[in-house]
């Protein structure tokens, strides 16, 4: 593996961080609000994780401040550019707070190795925020502090990107499922006899290579793709509950809930809908077509 990949993978193996990781998760559960505010922090209403989108503001403004500070030093008579750089650093500082809260909310639903990386990412950002805050309190070394903060935020941001792309935190873990369904992506295919499905219980079946979470109630059958969009748990190991839009399945790992009828996320840290499955029962046989996620 490349040097950068090795370097960015290293935090995930720092088991010494585990006591801190556990404490940070417990604190988040205690201090962060639940309900709609927590849903907003995750980004559920937008169908997209909020944290990376929110991070654009502190990152963008701090990089702009860095460029202004550099221009102030390089251009004759450019000293006046330090003032707008200071304003941009103030915006970076203020916007870092809600960004951090969104990241902290997402942190609670990560695996432990992902949490270790997230802790190092957060530490880099804490250094950045400290530098930006200190730059507000001093005159002489303010530009230097702003630059140091931006470099720390840049390194932390790169690690955050590695956490998302290499370690799949925040990624949709079910996007590929319709592509595994083979013919069931285009037409209804037979997955077995109705009488072979347990009544009133979640069970796992397959359409092609796509795993399905199937719920039979008498002669009625509902199904969703089985791999949770949040981090990939098997939904058939979860629970069924009744929601205003019909039955929902609650993921056994972090409590994301998806509506059976269309796969919409109605609870928990997931932001991507579950690829939906159209079910028909004919002549005692169960036929399914894997439709993909609902259009928002
Ligand atoms: S894997 Fe986290 S809610 Fe399903």
mmCIF file with all atom_site columns, C-alpha atoms and ligand atoms in Angstrom, residues 228 230-233 251 253-256 269, ligand 1:
data_model
loop_
_atom_site.group_PDB
_atom_site.id
_atom_site.type_symbol
_atom_site.label_atom_id
_atom_site.label_alt_id
_atom_site.label_comp_id
_atom_site.label_asym_id
_atom_site.label_entity_id
_atom_site.label_seq_id
_atom_site.pdbx_PDB_ins_code
_atom_site.Cartn_x
_atom_site.Cartn_y
_atom_site.Cartn_z
_atom_site.occupancy
_atom_site.B_iso_or_equiv
_atom_site.pdbx_formal_charge
_atom_site.auth_seq_id
_atom_site.auth_comp_id
_atom_site.auth_asym_id
_atom_site.auth_atom_id
_atom_site.pdbx_PDB_model_num
ATOM   1  C  CA  . UNK A 1 228 ? -28.758 -1.813 5.828  1.00 0.00 ? 228 UNK A CA  1
ATOM   2  C  CA  . UNK A 1 230 ? -26.112 2.735  7.075  1.00 0.00 ? 230 UNK A CA  1
ATOM   3  C  CA  . UNK A 1 231 ? -23.336 0.236  7.815  1.00 0.00 ? 231 UNK A CA  1
ATOM   4  C  CA  . UNK A 1 232 ? -24.470 -3.018 6.272  1.00 0.00 ? 232 UNK A CA  1
ATOM   5  C  CA  . UNK A 1 233 ? -26.213 -4.999 9.036  1.00 0.00 ? 233 UNK A CA  1
ATOM   6  C  CA  . UNK A 1 251 ? -32.004 -2.351 12.023 1.00 0.00 ? 251 UNK A CA  1
ATOM   7  C  CA  . UNK A 1 253 ? -27.172 -2.451 14.886 1.00 0.00 ? 253 UNK A CA  1
ATOM   8  C  CA  . UNK A 1 254 ? -27.982 1.259  15.291 1.00 0.00 ? 254 UNK A CA  1
ATOM   9  C  CA  . UNK A 1 255 ? -31.767 1.434  15.106 1.00 0.00 ? 255 UNK A CA  1
ATOM   10 C  CA  . UNK A 1 256 ? -32.303 2.910  11.652 1.00 0.00 ? 256 UNK A CA  1
ATOM   11 C  CA  . UNK A 1 269 ? -28.532 7.423  11.599 1.00 0.00 ? 269 UNK A CA  1
HETATM 12 S  S1  . LIG B 2 .   ? -26.115 -0.752 10.245 1.00 0.00 ? 1   LIG B S1  1
HETATM 13 FE FE1 . LIG B 2 .   ? -26.353 1.055  11.423 1.00 0.00 ? 1   LIG B FE1 1
HETATM 14 S  S2  . LIG B 2 .   ? -28.499 1.353  11.476 1.00 0.00 ? 1   LIG B S2  1
HETATM 15 FE FE2 . LIG B 2 .   ? -28.229 -0.403 10.252 1.00 0.00 ? 1   LIG B FE2 1
#
